[in-house]
CSV table of C-alpha atoms in Angstrom, one decimal:
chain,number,residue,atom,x,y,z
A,1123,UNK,CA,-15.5,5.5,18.3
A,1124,UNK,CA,-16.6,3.9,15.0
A,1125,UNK,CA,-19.0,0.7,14.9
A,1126,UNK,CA,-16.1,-1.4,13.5
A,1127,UNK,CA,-12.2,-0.4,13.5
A,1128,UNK,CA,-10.5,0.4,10.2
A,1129,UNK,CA,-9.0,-3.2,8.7
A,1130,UNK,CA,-5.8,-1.6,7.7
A,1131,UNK,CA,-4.1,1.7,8.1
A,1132,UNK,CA,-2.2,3.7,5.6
A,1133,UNK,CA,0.8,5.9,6.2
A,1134,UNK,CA,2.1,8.5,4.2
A,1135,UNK,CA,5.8,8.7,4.8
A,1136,UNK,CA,7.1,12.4,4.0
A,1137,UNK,CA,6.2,14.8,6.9
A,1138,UNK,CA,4.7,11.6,8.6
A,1139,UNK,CA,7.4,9.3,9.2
A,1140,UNK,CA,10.2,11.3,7.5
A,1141,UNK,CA,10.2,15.3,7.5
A,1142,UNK,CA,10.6,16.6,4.1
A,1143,UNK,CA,11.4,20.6,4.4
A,1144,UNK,CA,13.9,21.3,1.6
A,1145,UNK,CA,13.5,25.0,1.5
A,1146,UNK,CA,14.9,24.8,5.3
A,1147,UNK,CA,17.5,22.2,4.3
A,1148,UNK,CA,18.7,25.0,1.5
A,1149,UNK,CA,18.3,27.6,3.9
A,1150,UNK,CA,20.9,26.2,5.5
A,1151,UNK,CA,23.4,26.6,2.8
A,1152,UNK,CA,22.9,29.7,0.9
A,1153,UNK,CA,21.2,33.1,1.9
A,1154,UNK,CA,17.4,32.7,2.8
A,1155,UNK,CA,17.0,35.2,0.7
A,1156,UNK,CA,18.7,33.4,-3.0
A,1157,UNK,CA,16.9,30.4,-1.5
A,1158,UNK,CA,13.5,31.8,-1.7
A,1159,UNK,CA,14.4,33.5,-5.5
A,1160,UNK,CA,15.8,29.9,-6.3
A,1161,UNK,CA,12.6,28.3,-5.5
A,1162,UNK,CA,10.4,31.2,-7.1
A,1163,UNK,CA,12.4,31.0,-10.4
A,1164,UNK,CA,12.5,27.4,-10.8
A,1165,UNK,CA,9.8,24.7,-9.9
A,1166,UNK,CA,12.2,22.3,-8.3
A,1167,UNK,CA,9.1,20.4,-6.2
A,1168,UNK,CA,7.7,20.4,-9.5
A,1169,UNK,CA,11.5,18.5,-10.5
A,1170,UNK,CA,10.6,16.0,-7.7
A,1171,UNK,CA,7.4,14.8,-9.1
A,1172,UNK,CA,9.0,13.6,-11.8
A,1173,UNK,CA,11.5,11.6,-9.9
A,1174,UNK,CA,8.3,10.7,-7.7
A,1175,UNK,CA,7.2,9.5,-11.0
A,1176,UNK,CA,9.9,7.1,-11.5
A,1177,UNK,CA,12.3,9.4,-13.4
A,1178,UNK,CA,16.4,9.0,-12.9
A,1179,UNK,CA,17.0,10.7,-9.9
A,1180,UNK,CA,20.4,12.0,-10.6
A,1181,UNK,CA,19.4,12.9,-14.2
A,1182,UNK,CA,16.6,14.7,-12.9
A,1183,UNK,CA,18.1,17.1,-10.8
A,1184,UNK,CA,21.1,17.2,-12.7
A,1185,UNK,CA,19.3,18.0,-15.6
A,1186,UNK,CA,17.1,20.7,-14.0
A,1187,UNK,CA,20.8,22.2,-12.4
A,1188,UNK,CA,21.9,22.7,-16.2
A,1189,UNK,CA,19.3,24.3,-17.4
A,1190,UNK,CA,19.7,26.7,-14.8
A,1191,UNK,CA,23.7,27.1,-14.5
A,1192,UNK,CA,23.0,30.1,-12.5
A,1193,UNK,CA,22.0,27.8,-9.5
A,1194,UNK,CA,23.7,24.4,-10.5
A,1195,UNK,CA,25.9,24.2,-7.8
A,1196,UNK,CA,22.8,24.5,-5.4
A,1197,UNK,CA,20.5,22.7,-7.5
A,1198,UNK,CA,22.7,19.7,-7.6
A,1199,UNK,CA,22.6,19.4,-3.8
A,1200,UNK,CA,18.8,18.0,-4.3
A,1201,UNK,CA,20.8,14.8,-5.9
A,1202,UNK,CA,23.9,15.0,-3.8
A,1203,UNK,CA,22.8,15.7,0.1
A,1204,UNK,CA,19.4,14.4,-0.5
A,1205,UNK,CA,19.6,12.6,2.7
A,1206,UNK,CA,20.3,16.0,4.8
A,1207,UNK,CA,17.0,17.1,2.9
A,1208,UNK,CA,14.8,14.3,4.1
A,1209,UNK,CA,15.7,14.2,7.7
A,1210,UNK,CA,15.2,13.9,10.9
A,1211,UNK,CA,12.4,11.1,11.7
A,1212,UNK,CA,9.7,11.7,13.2
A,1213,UNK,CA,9.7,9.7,16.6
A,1214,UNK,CA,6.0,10.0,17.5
A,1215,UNK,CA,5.1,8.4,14.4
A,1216,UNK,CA,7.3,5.7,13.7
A,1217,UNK,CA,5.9,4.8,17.7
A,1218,UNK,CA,2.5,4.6,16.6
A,1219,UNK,CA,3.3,2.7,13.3
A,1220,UNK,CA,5.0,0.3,15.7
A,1221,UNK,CA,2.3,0.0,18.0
A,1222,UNK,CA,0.0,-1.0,15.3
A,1223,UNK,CA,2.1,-3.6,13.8
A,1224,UNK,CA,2.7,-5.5,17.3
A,1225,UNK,CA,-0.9,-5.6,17.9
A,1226,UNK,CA,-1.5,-7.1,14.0
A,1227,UNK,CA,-3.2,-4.7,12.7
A,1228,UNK,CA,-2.2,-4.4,8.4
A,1229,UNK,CA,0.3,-1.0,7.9
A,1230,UNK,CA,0.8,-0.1,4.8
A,1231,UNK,CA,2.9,2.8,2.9
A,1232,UNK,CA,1.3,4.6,0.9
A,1233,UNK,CA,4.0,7.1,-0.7
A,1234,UNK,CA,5.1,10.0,-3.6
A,1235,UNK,CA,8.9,8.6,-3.6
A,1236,UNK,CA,11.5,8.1,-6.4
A,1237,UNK,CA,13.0,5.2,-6.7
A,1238,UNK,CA,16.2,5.8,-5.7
A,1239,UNK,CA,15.4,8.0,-3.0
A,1240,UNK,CA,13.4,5.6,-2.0
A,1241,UNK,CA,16.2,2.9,-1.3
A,1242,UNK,CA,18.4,5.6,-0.2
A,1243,UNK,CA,16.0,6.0,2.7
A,1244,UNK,CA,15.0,2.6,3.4
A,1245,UNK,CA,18.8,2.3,4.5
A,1246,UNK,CA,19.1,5.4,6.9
A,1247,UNK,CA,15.7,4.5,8.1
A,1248,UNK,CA,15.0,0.6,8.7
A,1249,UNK,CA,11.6,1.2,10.0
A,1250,UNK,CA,10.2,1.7,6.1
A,1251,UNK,CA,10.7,-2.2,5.9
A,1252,UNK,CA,8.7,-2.8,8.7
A,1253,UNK,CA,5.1,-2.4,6.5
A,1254,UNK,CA,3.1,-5.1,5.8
A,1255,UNK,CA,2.5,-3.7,2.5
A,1256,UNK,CA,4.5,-0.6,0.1
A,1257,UNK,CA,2.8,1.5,-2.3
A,1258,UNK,CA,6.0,3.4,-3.9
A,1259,UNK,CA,4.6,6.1,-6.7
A,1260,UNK,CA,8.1,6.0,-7.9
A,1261,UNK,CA,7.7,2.3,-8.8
A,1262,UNK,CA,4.0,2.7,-9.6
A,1263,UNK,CA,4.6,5.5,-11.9
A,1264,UNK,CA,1.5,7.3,-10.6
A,1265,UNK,CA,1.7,9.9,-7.9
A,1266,UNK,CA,-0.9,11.0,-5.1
A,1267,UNK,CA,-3.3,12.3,-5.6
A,1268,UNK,CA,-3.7,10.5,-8.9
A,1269,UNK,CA,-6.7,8.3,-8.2
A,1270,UNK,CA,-4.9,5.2,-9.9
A,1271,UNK,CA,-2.9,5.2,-6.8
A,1272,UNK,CA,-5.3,4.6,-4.3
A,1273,UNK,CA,-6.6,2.0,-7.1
A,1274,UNK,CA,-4.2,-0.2,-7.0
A,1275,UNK,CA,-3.6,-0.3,-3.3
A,1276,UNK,CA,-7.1,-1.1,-3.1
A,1277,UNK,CA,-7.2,-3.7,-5.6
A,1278,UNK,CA,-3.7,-4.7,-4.4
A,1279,UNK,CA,-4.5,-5.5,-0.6
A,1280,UNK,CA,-8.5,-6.4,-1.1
A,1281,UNK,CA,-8.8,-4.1,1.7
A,1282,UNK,CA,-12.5,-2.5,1.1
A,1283,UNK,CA,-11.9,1.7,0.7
A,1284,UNK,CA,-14.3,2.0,3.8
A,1285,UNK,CA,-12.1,-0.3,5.8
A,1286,UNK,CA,-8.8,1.6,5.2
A,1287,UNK,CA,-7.2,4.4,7.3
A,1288,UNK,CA,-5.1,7.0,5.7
A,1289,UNK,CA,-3.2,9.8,7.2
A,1290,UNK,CA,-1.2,12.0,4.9
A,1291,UNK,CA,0.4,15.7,5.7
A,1292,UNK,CA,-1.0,17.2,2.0
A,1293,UNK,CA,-5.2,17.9,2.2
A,1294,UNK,CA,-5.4,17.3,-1.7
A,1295,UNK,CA,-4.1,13.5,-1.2
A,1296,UNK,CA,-6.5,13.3,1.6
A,1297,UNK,CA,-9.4,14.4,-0.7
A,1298,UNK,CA,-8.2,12.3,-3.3
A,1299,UNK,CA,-8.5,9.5,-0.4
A,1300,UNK,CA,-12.2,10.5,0.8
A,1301,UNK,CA,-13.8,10.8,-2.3
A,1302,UNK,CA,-13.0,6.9,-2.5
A,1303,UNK,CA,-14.6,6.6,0.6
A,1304,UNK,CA,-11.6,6.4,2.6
A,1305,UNK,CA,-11.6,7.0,6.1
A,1306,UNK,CA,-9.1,9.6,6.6
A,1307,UNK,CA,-6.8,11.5,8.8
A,1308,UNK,CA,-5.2,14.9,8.1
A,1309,UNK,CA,-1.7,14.9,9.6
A,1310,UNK,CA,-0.8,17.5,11.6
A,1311,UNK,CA,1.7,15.7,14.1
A,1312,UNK,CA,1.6,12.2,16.0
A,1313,UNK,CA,-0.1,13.2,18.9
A,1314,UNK,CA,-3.6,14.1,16.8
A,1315,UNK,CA,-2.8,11.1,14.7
A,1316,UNK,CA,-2.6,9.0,17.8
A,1317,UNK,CA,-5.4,10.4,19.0
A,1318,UNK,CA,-7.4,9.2,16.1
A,1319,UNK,CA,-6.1,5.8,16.2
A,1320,UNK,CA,-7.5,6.1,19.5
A,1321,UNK,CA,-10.8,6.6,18.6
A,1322,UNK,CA,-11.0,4.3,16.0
A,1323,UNK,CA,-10.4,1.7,18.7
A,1324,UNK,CA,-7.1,0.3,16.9
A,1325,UNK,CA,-5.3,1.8,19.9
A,1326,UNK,CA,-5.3,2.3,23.3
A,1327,UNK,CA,-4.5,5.7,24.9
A,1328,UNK,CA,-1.4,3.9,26.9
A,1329,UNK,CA,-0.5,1.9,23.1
A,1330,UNK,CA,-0.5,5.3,21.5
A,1331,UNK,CA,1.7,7.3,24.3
A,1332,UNK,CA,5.6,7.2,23.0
């Protein structure tokens, strides 16, 4: 256990809170093998950062679908199922994020998210309004693992960088994270991340059990 226990935690919410898998989302729909010669031909992650950016979310995709009419029925599906893409929660997690808030520890979200997707979200899953704080890259217009990001949050909550906790599922936004002297956590499912919050002394092992 650390000397002194983080003042805040910071959660990622794709593949933390949320699962984000859309290459098994279009596996479901079309051929695994046109999926993976859809996703080597076009960069449609890269299409997402720019709606993580704060781009139109339909324009995005449907712009990316018409530049590739090959694919644009199954491009378009980014924009028009989007909420079959970012599915199911992750139980384990929202738990722990829980767990933290009733004991009053500061939870914040710290999050590559469009705009819209974002609010599409926060009504299929109410437990995004339960942070104390949101960090929305689609609002910020900056992504992870920009450092302006973790700037603002920083400046934003007047949490000192060695006082925050941050897990996130992607090692560059953790990097990004450390080299700002973040205390960090590389996700790799709730139990390890409970574990951690464990051993930090924000939790205990009964707090952090689902």
């Amino acid at each position: 256990m650390t000397a002194q226990p983080p003042s805040a935690v910071v959660f990622d919410i794709g593949n933390v809170l949320i699962e984000w898998q859309p290459e098994r989302f279009f596996d479901g729909v079309m051929p695994a093998g046109d999926r993976a010669r859809m996703f080597a031909e076009i960069d449609l992650h890269g299409m997402n950062d720019g709606i993580d950016r704060g781009e139109s979310f339909r324009d995005a995709v449907y712009a990316a679908a018409d530049r590739h009419p090959a694919w644009r029925p199954q491009i378009r599906l980014w924009h028009d199922r989007w909420l079959d893409i970012a599915q199911p929660a992750i139980p384990g997690s929202v738990h722990l994020l829980r767990a933290l808030r009733r004991k009053g520890i500061p939870v914040f979200a710290l999050t590559n998210f469009g705009v819209e997707t974002f609010a599409l979200a926060r009504k299929a899953y109410p437990f995004l309004d339960e942070f104390d704080r949101r960090y929305v890259s689609g609002e910020l217009k900056v992504i992870k693992p920009d450092p302006r990001i973790y700037a603002i949050l920083e400046q934003d909550s007047g949490v000192a960088p060695g006082d925050l906790l941050f897990t996130d599922d992607r090692i560059d936004n953790i990097a990004a994270a450390s080299a700002r002297g973040w205390r960090t956590h590389h996700f790799d499912g709730p139990e390890g991340w409970g574990r951690r919050l464990v051993q930090e002394g924000l939790l205990t092992e009964e707090e952090a059990r689902p």
